[in-house]
Structure formats: C-alpha cells, structure tokens
Coordinates of C-alpha atoms in Angstrom, one line a residue:
M29 CA 8.1 22.1 -13.7
P30 CA 8.4 18.4 -13.4
F31 CA 8.3 15.9 -10.3
A32 CA 6.9 18.4 -8.5
Q33 CA 4.7 15.8 -6.5
P34 CA 6.0 13.9 -3.7
T35 CA 6.6 10.1 -4.1
R36 CA 5.1 7.7 -2.4
I37 CA 5.5 3.9 -1.5
A38 CA 2.5 1.9 -1.5
P39 CA 2.3 -1.7 -0.4
S40 CA -0.2 -4.3 -1.4
L41 CA -1.4 -6.2 1.4
L42 CA -2.6 -8.8 -1.5
A43 CA 0.8 -9.9 -1.1
A44 CA 1.3 -10.3 2.6
D45 CA 0.9 -12.7 5.2
F46 CA -2.9 -12.8 5.7
A47 CA -2.6 -14.5 8.9
R48 CA -0.6 -12.1 10.3
L49 CA -2.2 -8.8 9.0
G50 CA -1.8 -6.5 11.6
E51 CA 2.2 -7.5 12.1
E52 CA 2.6 -7.0 8.3
V53 CA 1.1 -3.5 8.0
K54 CA 3.4 -2.4 11.1
N55 CA 6.3 -3.9 9.6
V56 CA 6.0 -2.6 6.4
V57 CA 5.1 1.2 7.7
A58 CA 8.0 1.1 10.2
S59 CA 10.3 0.1 6.8
G60 CA 9.4 3.3 4.9
A61 CA 6.4 2.6 3.2
D62 CA 3.5 5.6 2.9
W63 CA 0.3 4.1 2.0
I64 CA -1.1 0.6 2.9
H65 CA -2.5 -0.3 -0.3
F66 CA -6.0 -2.3 0.6
D67 CA -7.3 -4.6 -2.9
V68 CA -10.8 -5.6 -2.1
M69 CA -12.4 -8.1 -4.8
D70 CA -15.5 -9.2 -5.3
N71 CA -15.1 -12.6 -7.2
H72 CA -17.9 -10.6 -9.4
Y73 CA -16.2 -7.5 -11.3
V74 CA -12.9 -9.6 -11.0
P75 CA -12.2 -13.5 -10.7
N76 CA -10.9 -13.0 -7.1
L77 CA -12.2 -13.2 -3.4
T78 CA -10.8 -10.6 -0.9
M79 CA -10.8 -8.3 2.2
G80 CA -13.8 -6.7 3.1
P81 CA -14.7 -3.6 6.1
M82 CA -14.2 -5.8 8.2
V83 CA -10.7 -6.2 7.4
C84 CA -9.7 -2.6 7.1
E85 CA -11.5 -1.7 10.6
A86 CA -9.2 -4.6 12.0
L87 CA -6.5 -3.1 10.7
R88 CA -7.2 0.8 11.2
P89 CA -5.4 0.8 15.3
H90 CA -2.9 -0.7 14.0
T91 CA -1.4 2.3 11.5
D92 CA -1.6 5.8 10.9
A93 CA -0.7 5.3 7.3
P94 CA -3.4 6.4 5.2
I95 CA -5.5 3.2 3.7
D96 CA -5.3 3.0 -0.2
V97 CA -9.2 1.0 -0.9
H98 CA -9.1 -0.4 -4.6
L99 CA -12.3 -1.1 -5.1
M100 CA -12.8 -4.1 -7.7
V101 CA -16.3 -4.8 -7.0
E102 CA -19.6 -4.1 -8.9
P103 CA -21.6 -2.3 -7.6
V104 CA -19.6 0.0 -5.9
D105 CA -21.9 2.9 -4.4
A106 CA -23.7 0.7 -1.5
I107 CA -19.6 -0.6 -0.1
I108 CA -18.3 3.0 -0.4
P109 CA -19.9 4.3 3.1
Q110 CA -18.6 0.8 4.9
F111 CA -14.8 1.3 4.3
A112 CA -15.1 5.5 5.1
K113 CA -16.3 4.5 8.2
A114 CA -14.1 1.0 8.7
G115 CA -11.4 4.1 8.5
A116 CA -10.4 4.3 4.9
N117 CA -8.6 7.4 3.4
I118 CA -8.7 7.0 0.0
I119 CA -11.0 5.3 -2.0
T120 CA -10.7 4.0 -6.0
F121 CA -13.0 2.2 -8.2
H122 CA -13.2 0.8 -11.9
P123 CA -15.5 3.3 -14.0
E124 CA -17.2 0.6 -15.8
A125 CA -18.5 -0.7 -12.6
S126 CA -20.4 2.3 -11.4
R127 CA -23.5 3.8 -13.1
H128 CA -22.6 7.2 -12.2
P129 CA -19.0 7.9 -11.9
D130 CA -19.6 11.5 -11.3
R131 CA -22.0 10.9 -8.3
T132 CA -19.8 7.8 -6.9
L133 CA -16.5 10.5 -6.5
A134 CA -18.8 12.8 -5.0
L135 CA -20.0 9.8 -2.9
I136 CA -16.9 8.9 -1.7
R137 CA -15.5 12.8 -1.1
E138 CA -19.0 13.0 0.8
H139 CA -17.9 10.7 3.4
G140 CA -14.7 12.2 3.8
C141 CA -12.3 10.4 1.5
K142 CA -9.7 11.2 -1.3
A143 CA -11.5 9.6 -4.1
G144 CA -10.2 8.2 -7.8
L145 CA -10.8 6.2 -10.8
V146 CA -8.7 3.1 -11.9
F147 CA -8.2 2.6 -15.3
N148 CA -7.6 -1.2 -16.8
P149 CA -4.6 -2.2 -18.9
A150 CA -7.6 -1.6 -22.4
T151 CA -9.9 1.4 -20.1
P152 CA -9.2 4.9 -22.7
L153 CA -8.1 7.8 -19.8
D154 CA -11.4 10.0 -21.5
W155 CA -13.6 9.1 -18.4
M156 CA -11.0 11.5 -16.5
D157 CA -11.6 14.2 -18.4
H158 CA -15.2 14.8 -17.6
V159 CA -14.7 14.9 -13.8
M160 CA -11.4 16.2 -13.1
E161 CA -12.6 18.2 -10.1
K162 CA -13.7 15.5 -7.9
L163 CA -10.5 13.8 -8.4
D164 CA -7.3 12.9 -5.9
V165 CA -6.4 10.0 -7.3
I166 CA -6.0 8.6 -10.7
L167 CA -4.7 4.8 -10.5
L168 CA -3.5 3.0 -13.7
M169 CA -3.8 -1.0 -13.3
S170 CA 0.0 -2.3 -15.4
V171 CA -1.6 -5.8 -14.8
N172 CA -5.5 -6.9 -15.6
P173 CA -7.0 -6.9 -12.2
G174 CA -7.8 -10.5 -10.5
F175 CA -4.3 -11.7 -9.3
G176 CA -1.0 -10.3 -7.8
G177 CA 2.2 -11.6 -9.0
Q178 CA 1.6 -10.6 -12.8
A179 CA 4.2 -8.9 -15.0
F180 CA 4.2 -5.3 -15.9
I181 CA 2.3 -4.4 -19.2
P182 CA 5.0 -1.9 -21.3
E183 CA 2.4 -0.1 -22.9
T184 CA 1.5 1.4 -19.0
L185 CA 4.5 3.6 -19.4
R186 CA 2.8 5.5 -22.7
K187 CA -0.4 6.2 -20.8
L188 CA 1.5 7.1 -17.8
A189 CA 3.0 9.7 -19.8
L190 CA -0.5 10.6 -21.1
A191 CA -2.0 10.5 -17.8
R192 CA 0.5 12.8 -16.5
G193 CA -0.1 15.1 -19.3
K194 CA -3.6 15.5 -18.4
I195 CA -2.8 15.9 -14.6
D196 CA -0.5 18.6 -15.1
A197 CA -2.4 20.7 -17.6
W198 CA -5.2 20.6 -15.2
K199 CA -3.1 21.7 -12.1
N200 CA -1.6 24.5 -14.3
S201 CA -5.1 25.9 -15.1
G202 CA -5.9 26.2 -11.6
G203 CA -7.1 22.8 -10.7
Q204 CA -6.1 20.7 -7.7
G205 CA -3.3 18.4 -7.7
I206 CA -4.0 14.8 -8.4
A207 CA -1.9 11.9 -7.3
L208 CA -0.7 9.5 -10.6
E209 CA -0.3 5.8 -9.2
V210 CA 0.5 2.7 -10.7
D211 CA -0.8 -0.8 -9.5
G212 CA 0.5 -4.5 -11.0
G213 CA 4.3 -5.8 -11.6
V214 CA 6.0 -2.7 -10.2
K215 CA 9.7 -3.9 -9.1
I216 CA 13.2 -2.6 -8.3
D217 CA 14.3 -2.8 -12.0
N218 CA 11.4 -1.2 -13.8
I219 CA 10.5 1.4 -11.0
A220 CA 12.8 4.3 -12.5
A221 CA 11.7 3.7 -16.0
I222 CA 7.7 4.2 -14.6
R223 CA 8.7 7.0 -12.1
A224 CA 10.2 8.6 -15.8
A225 CA 7.1 8.2 -17.6
G226 CA 5.2 10.3 -14.6
A227 CA 4.2 8.1 -11.6
D228 CA 4.2 9.1 -8.6
T229 CA 2.9 6.8 -6.1
F230 CA 4.1 3.1 -6.7
V231 CA 2.3 -0.5 -5.8
A232 CA 4.1 -3.0 -4.9
G233 CA 2.7 -6.3 -3.5
S234 CA 5.1 -9.4 -4.3
A235 CA 7.8 -7.0 -4.4
I236 CA 7.8 -6.1 -0.9
F237 CA 6.2 -8.8 1.0
G238 CA 7.9 -11.4 -0.6
Q239 CA 11.5 -10.5 0.4
P240 CA 12.7 -11.1 3.7
D241 CA 13.7 -7.5 4.3
Y242 CA 11.2 -5.0 3.7
K243 CA 13.5 -1.8 4.7
T244 CA 16.2 -2.6 2.2
V245 CA 13.6 -3.3 -0.2
I246 CA 11.9 -0.5 0.1
D247 CA 14.8 1.9 0.3
A248 CA 16.1 -0.1 -3.2
L249 CA 12.8 1.2 -4.4
R250 CA 13.4 4.7 -3.9
A251 CA 16.8 4.8 -5.0
E252 CA 15.6 3.5 -8.5
I253 CA 12.5 6.2 -8.4
A254 CA 15.3 8.8 -7.7
K255 CA 17.2 7.3 -10.8
G256 CA 14.0 7.9 -13.3
E257 CA 13.6 11.1 -12.0
S258 CA 17.3 12.2 -13.1
L259 CA 16.6 10.0 -16.7
S260 CA 14.0 12.1 -17.4
A261 CA 15.3 15.3 -16.1

C-alpha cells in the first residue's frame, strides 16, 4: 500500500545559527520538526569540518526529539560509541567509509541506536541488498556531501523510486520497516515530487533555518508533502 509510513521533517543543524544551537533546536522542534539532523564532517571524507560528539551531548538535554546523526567521516567505527553515549538515536554512515559495512551497522545497533546507510549521488544502491535485516534507515544524498545550500540533483527522484521498491519488497516479504530519507536541496517547491518518488523523511537545512518563521515553513512543507501523495495516488 503506498505511503504506509509516516512522514518526518528533519531540520539540518548545518544551516542553524551555531552560536545559538540549543535555542535553535528548541524553536524548530516547537515549530513541528520530527527529527534533528546532525551532520558530522571530518575534513577527510568530505571537505568540511563541523560538529562532534561533545556538541551532540550538549544538545541532548534541550530536546526529546530523535537526533539523527549523519557521519561523513572516515573511519567510522571508533566514533560510533561516542555518539551513542552522547545521546544519538539514529546513526547513518557512508558504506565507502567503512571497511566492513555489515559490522558497522551491527555496531550501531549494539549501542542502542537505529542504523542506516547513506548513498552519495554516484553510489549505487547495491550495498543495501546484502544488509537489509540490519537497516532502519536509508538516506539518499541529493547533493554531493560537504556543504549546505546546494541545489537538488533531479536524478535522485529515480533513485528514490528504486530504493522505495527495494524497501517495500523487503517489508512485503516479512522484513522490518525501513525509513527512506533524503538530504540536500529539499525545499517547498520540490518536496511534493520527492514524496511522490517514495521518500518519507525529509532533511531540510537552509529551507527552514534560513527563514524567519520556522513553523510557517514546516507547515508549508507538510502541505506540499500531502500534495505529493495525491500526485502519486
């Protein structure tokens, strides 16, 4: 059945005011955000440097919303227990950054977090076929990771539809539900098409934090998500 999973909006802290992160988190959750997307860049796997476990730990008391940690780091295994201890709820990573993706997924789950793989625009989805039982989330990058404010890559729509087909086939065969998340260039004017292609979790950075009224933007995003469901029905 199409659109059986609930939708979630996950504002990306990469676009927030770093001098006021605790306040930003409280405000965006009060405005209707479901998850908080936490981008971790190491200036090695990607050409930028952002936040680490200490910032996650500092933010944890400010919200009960799930903290969705996206690791753009290499290697990944050593930092996973640190983020789990810091209060992360979801941890995703790029399979190219791990020597053993299956083991890394298991490590995340062993530390009490939901686990997922992240696919860059040019990374094939084949990785997921062999670890479906360990996945809680699939995150498709609709920009090349490293910097916020980039434009959505249209080819991602076709890739989302392929990922949705894999997830639905897995669930129909008795497997667990897997969230399908998209990150990069998500805005009011394209989120309907992204929903119609099969995404259920939407990371938005500058589209939300770049606006004066977060609730107005999140409400508008939800209205467009609903339009996307009617487009695909």
